[in-house]
Short mmCIF file of C-alpha atoms and ligand atoms in Angstrom, two decimals:
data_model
loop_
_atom_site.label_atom_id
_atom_site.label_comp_id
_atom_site.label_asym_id
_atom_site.label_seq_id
_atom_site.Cartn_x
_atom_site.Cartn_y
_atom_site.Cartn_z
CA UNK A 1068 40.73 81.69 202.05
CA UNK A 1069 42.50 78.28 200.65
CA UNK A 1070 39.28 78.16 198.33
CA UNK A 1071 40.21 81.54 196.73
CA UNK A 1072 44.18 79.63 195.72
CA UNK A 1073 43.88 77.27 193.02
CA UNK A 1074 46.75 75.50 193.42
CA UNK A 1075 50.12 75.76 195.79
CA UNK A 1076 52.92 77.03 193.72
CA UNK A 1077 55.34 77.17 196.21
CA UNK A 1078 55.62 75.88 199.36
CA UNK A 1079 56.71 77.33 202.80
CA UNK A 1080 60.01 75.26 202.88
CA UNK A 1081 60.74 75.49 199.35
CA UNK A 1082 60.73 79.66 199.66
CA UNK A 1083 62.47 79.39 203.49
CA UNK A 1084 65.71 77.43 201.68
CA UNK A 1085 65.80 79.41 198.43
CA UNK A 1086 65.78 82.75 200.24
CA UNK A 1087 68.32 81.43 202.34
CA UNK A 1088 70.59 80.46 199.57
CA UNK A 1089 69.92 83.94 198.09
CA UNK A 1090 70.91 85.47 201.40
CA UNK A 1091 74.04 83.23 201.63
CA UNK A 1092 74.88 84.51 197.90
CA UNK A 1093 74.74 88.39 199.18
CA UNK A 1094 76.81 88.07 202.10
CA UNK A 1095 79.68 86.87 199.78
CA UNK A 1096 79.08 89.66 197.35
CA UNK A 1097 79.07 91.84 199.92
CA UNK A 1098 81.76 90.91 202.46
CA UNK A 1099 83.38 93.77 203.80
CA UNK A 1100 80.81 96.19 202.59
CA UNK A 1101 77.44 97.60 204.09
CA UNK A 1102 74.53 97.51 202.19
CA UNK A 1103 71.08 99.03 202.61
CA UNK A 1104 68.15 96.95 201.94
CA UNK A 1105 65.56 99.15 200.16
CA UNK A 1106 62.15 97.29 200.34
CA UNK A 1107 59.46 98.28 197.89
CA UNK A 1108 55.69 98.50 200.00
CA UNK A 1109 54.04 96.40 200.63
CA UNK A 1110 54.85 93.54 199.20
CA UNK A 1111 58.67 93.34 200.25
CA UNK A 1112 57.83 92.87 203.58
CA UNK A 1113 57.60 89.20 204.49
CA UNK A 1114 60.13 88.41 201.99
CA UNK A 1115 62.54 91.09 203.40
CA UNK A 1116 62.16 90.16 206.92
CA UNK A 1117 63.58 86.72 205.95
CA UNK A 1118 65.62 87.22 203.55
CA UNK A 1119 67.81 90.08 206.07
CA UNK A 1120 68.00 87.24 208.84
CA UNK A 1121 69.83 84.96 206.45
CA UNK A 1122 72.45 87.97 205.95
CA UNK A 1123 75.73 87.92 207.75
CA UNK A 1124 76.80 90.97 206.57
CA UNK A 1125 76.37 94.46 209.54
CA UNK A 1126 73.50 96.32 206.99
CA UNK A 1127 70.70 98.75 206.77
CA UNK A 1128 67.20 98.86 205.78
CA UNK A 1129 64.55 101.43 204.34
CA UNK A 1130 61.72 101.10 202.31
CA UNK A 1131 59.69 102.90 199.46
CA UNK A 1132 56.35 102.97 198.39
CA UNK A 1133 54.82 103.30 194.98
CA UNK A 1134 51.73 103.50 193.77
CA UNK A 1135 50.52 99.91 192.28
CA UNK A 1136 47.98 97.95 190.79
CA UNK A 1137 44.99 98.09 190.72
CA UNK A 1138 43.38 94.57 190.81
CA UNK A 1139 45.29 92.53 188.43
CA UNK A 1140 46.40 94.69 185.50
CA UNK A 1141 49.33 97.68 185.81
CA UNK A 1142 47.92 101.63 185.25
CA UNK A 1143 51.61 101.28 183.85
CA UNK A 1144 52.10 104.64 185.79
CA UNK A 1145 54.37 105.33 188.84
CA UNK A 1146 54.21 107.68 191.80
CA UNK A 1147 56.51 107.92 194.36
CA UNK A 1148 54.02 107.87 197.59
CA UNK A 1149 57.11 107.54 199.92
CA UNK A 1150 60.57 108.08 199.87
CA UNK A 1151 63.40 107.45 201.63
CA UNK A 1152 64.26 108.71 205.06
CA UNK A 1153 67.89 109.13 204.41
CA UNK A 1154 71.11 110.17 202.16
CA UNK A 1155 72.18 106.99 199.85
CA UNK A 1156 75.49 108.47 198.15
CA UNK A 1157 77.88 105.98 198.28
CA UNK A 1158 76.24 103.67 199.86
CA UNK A 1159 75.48 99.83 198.27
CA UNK A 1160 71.88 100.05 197.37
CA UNK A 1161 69.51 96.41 197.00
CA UNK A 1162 65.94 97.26 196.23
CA UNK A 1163 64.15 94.43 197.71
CA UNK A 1164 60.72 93.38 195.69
CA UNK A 1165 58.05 90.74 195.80
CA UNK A 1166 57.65 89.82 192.01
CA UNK A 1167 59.25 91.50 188.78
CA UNK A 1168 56.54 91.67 186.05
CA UNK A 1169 56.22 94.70 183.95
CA UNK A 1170 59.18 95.42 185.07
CA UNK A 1171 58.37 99.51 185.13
CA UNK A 1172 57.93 99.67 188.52
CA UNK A 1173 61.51 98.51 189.52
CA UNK A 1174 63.16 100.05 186.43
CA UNK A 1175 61.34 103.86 187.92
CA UNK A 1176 62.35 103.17 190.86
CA UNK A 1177 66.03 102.43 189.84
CA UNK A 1178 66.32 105.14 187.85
CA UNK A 1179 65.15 108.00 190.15
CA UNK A 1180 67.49 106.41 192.80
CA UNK A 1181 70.53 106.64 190.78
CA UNK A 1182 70.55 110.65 190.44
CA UNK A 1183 71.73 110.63 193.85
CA UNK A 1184 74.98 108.45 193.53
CA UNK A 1185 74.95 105.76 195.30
CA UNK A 1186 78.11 103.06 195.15
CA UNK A 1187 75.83 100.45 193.23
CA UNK A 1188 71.90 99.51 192.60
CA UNK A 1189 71.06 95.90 192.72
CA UNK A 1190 67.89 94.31 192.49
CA UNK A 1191 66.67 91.34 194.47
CA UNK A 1192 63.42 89.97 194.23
CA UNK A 1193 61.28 87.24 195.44
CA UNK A 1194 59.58 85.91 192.14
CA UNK A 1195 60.11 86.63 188.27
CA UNK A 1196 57.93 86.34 186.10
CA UNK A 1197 59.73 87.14 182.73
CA UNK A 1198 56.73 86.48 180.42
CA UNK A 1199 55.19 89.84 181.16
CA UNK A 1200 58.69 91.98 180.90
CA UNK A 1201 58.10 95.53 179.13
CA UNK A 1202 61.34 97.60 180.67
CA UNK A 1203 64.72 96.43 179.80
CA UNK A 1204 65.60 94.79 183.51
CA UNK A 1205 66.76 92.07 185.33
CA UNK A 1206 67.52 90.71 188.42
CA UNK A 1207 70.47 90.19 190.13
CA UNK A 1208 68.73 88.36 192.89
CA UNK A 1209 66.07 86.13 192.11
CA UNK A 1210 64.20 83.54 194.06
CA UNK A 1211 61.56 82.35 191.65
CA UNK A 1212 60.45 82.14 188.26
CA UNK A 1213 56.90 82.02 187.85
CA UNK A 1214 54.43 81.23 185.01
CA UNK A 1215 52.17 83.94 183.53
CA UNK A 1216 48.99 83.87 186.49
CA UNK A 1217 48.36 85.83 188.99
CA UNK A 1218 50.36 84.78 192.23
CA UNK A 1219 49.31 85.48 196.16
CA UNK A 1220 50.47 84.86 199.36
CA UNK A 1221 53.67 85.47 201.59
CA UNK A 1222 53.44 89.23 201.06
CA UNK A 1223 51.44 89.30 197.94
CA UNK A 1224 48.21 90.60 197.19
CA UNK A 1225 45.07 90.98 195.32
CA UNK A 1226 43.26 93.90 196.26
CA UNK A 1227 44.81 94.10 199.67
CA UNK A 1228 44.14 90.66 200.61
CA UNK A 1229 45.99 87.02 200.62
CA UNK A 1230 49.44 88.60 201.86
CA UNK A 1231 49.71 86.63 205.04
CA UNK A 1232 49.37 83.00 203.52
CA UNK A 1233 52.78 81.42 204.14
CA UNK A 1234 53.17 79.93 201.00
CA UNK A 1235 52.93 81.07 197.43
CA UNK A 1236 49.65 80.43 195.28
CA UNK A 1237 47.84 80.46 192.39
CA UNK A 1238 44.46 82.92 192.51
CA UNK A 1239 41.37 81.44 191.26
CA UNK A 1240 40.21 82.74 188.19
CA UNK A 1241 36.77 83.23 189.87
CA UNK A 1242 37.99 85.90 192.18
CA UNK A 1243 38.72 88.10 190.32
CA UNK A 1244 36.31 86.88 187.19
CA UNK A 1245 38.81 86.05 184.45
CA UNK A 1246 39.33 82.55 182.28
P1 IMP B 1768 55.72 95.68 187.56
O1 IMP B 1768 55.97 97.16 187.53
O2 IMP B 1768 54.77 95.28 186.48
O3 IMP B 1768 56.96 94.86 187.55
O4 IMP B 1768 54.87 95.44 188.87
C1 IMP B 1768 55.35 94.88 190.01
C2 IMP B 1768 54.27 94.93 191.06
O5 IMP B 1768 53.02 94.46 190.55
C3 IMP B 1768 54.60 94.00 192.19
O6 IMP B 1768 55.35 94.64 193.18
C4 IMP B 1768 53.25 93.53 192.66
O7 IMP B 1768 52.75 94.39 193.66
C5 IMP B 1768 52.36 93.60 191.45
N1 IMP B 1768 52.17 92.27 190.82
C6 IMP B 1768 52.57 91.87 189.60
N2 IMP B 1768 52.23 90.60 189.35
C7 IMP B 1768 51.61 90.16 190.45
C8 IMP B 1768 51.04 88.88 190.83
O8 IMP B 1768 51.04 87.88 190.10
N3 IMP B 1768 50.49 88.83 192.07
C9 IMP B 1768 50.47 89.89 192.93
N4 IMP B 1768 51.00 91.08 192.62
C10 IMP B 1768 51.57 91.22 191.40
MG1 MG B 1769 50.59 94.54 195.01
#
């Protein structure tokens, strides 16, 4: 597995104390409110598991799934593969993601969320990577920027695999035979 990472990007501590300050910064944006976490599958999930045990504020979760890439490059297109289990009107919405590239994914999913009113849409993610950026977003939480390669590891994947490494990683141009 380490083979297949070419070089350690970030490290286990370094992503524990940033998500921590991240979570510290929405539990004073949100004091006195209740917001629902809505996690985008599958990446979300390691980062969201965390990143909700730093929060102080009482909150809710849900999560979404799109359809995704394929390999390394975007189809660009979006489907909506699962939705939400409940009503979000009024409520403080925070889409949870593991990396903003394109950018089309989160701005979909943003949009088609905000047709049924809820009090506010923020985005936070894990890692940014604003080289790549096609849709006119940004966001409000952000862990990471990254370079312009192709990231794995706590939660992220290529082709399915490398999401339980606990750190985050460069891929190997030889797996998935690029450079
Ligand atoms: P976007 O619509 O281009 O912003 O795509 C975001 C999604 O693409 C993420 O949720 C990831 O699943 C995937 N993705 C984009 N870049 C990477 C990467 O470097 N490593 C792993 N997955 C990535
Ligand atoms: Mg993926």
């Amino acid at each position: 597995m380490e083979k297949d990472v070419e070089r350690i990007l970030l490290s286990e501590e370094q992503i524990k104390s940033k998500v921590a300050e991240i979570g510290a910064g929405i539990s004073r944006d949100y004091a006195g409110e209740e917001p629902m976490f809505v996690g985008i599958l599958k990446g979300c999930f390691i980062f969201m598991a965390d990143l909700m045990r730093t929060v102080e504020v009482n909150c809710s979760m849900d999560f979404m799934a799109v359809s995704s890439y394929q390999g390394t490059n975007s189809t660009g297109a979006v489907k909506i593969i699962k939705d939400l289990s409940g009503i979000i009107e009024h409520k403080h919405i925070i889409l949870v993601e593991d990396i903003l590239d394109s950018g089309v994914t989160l701005n979909y999913i943003k949009n088609y969320l905000s047709v049924r009113n809820p009090a506010s849409i923020r985005i936070a993610t894990l890692l940014d990577k604003p080289a790549r950026r096609k849709a006119d977003i940004v966001a409000d939480y952000s862990c990471f920027e990254v370079p312009d390669e192709f990231v794995v590891g706590y939660g992220l994947d290529y082709n399915e695999k490398y999401r339980n490494l606990p750190y985050i990683g460069v891929l190997s141009p030889e797996v998935y035979g690029g450079k």
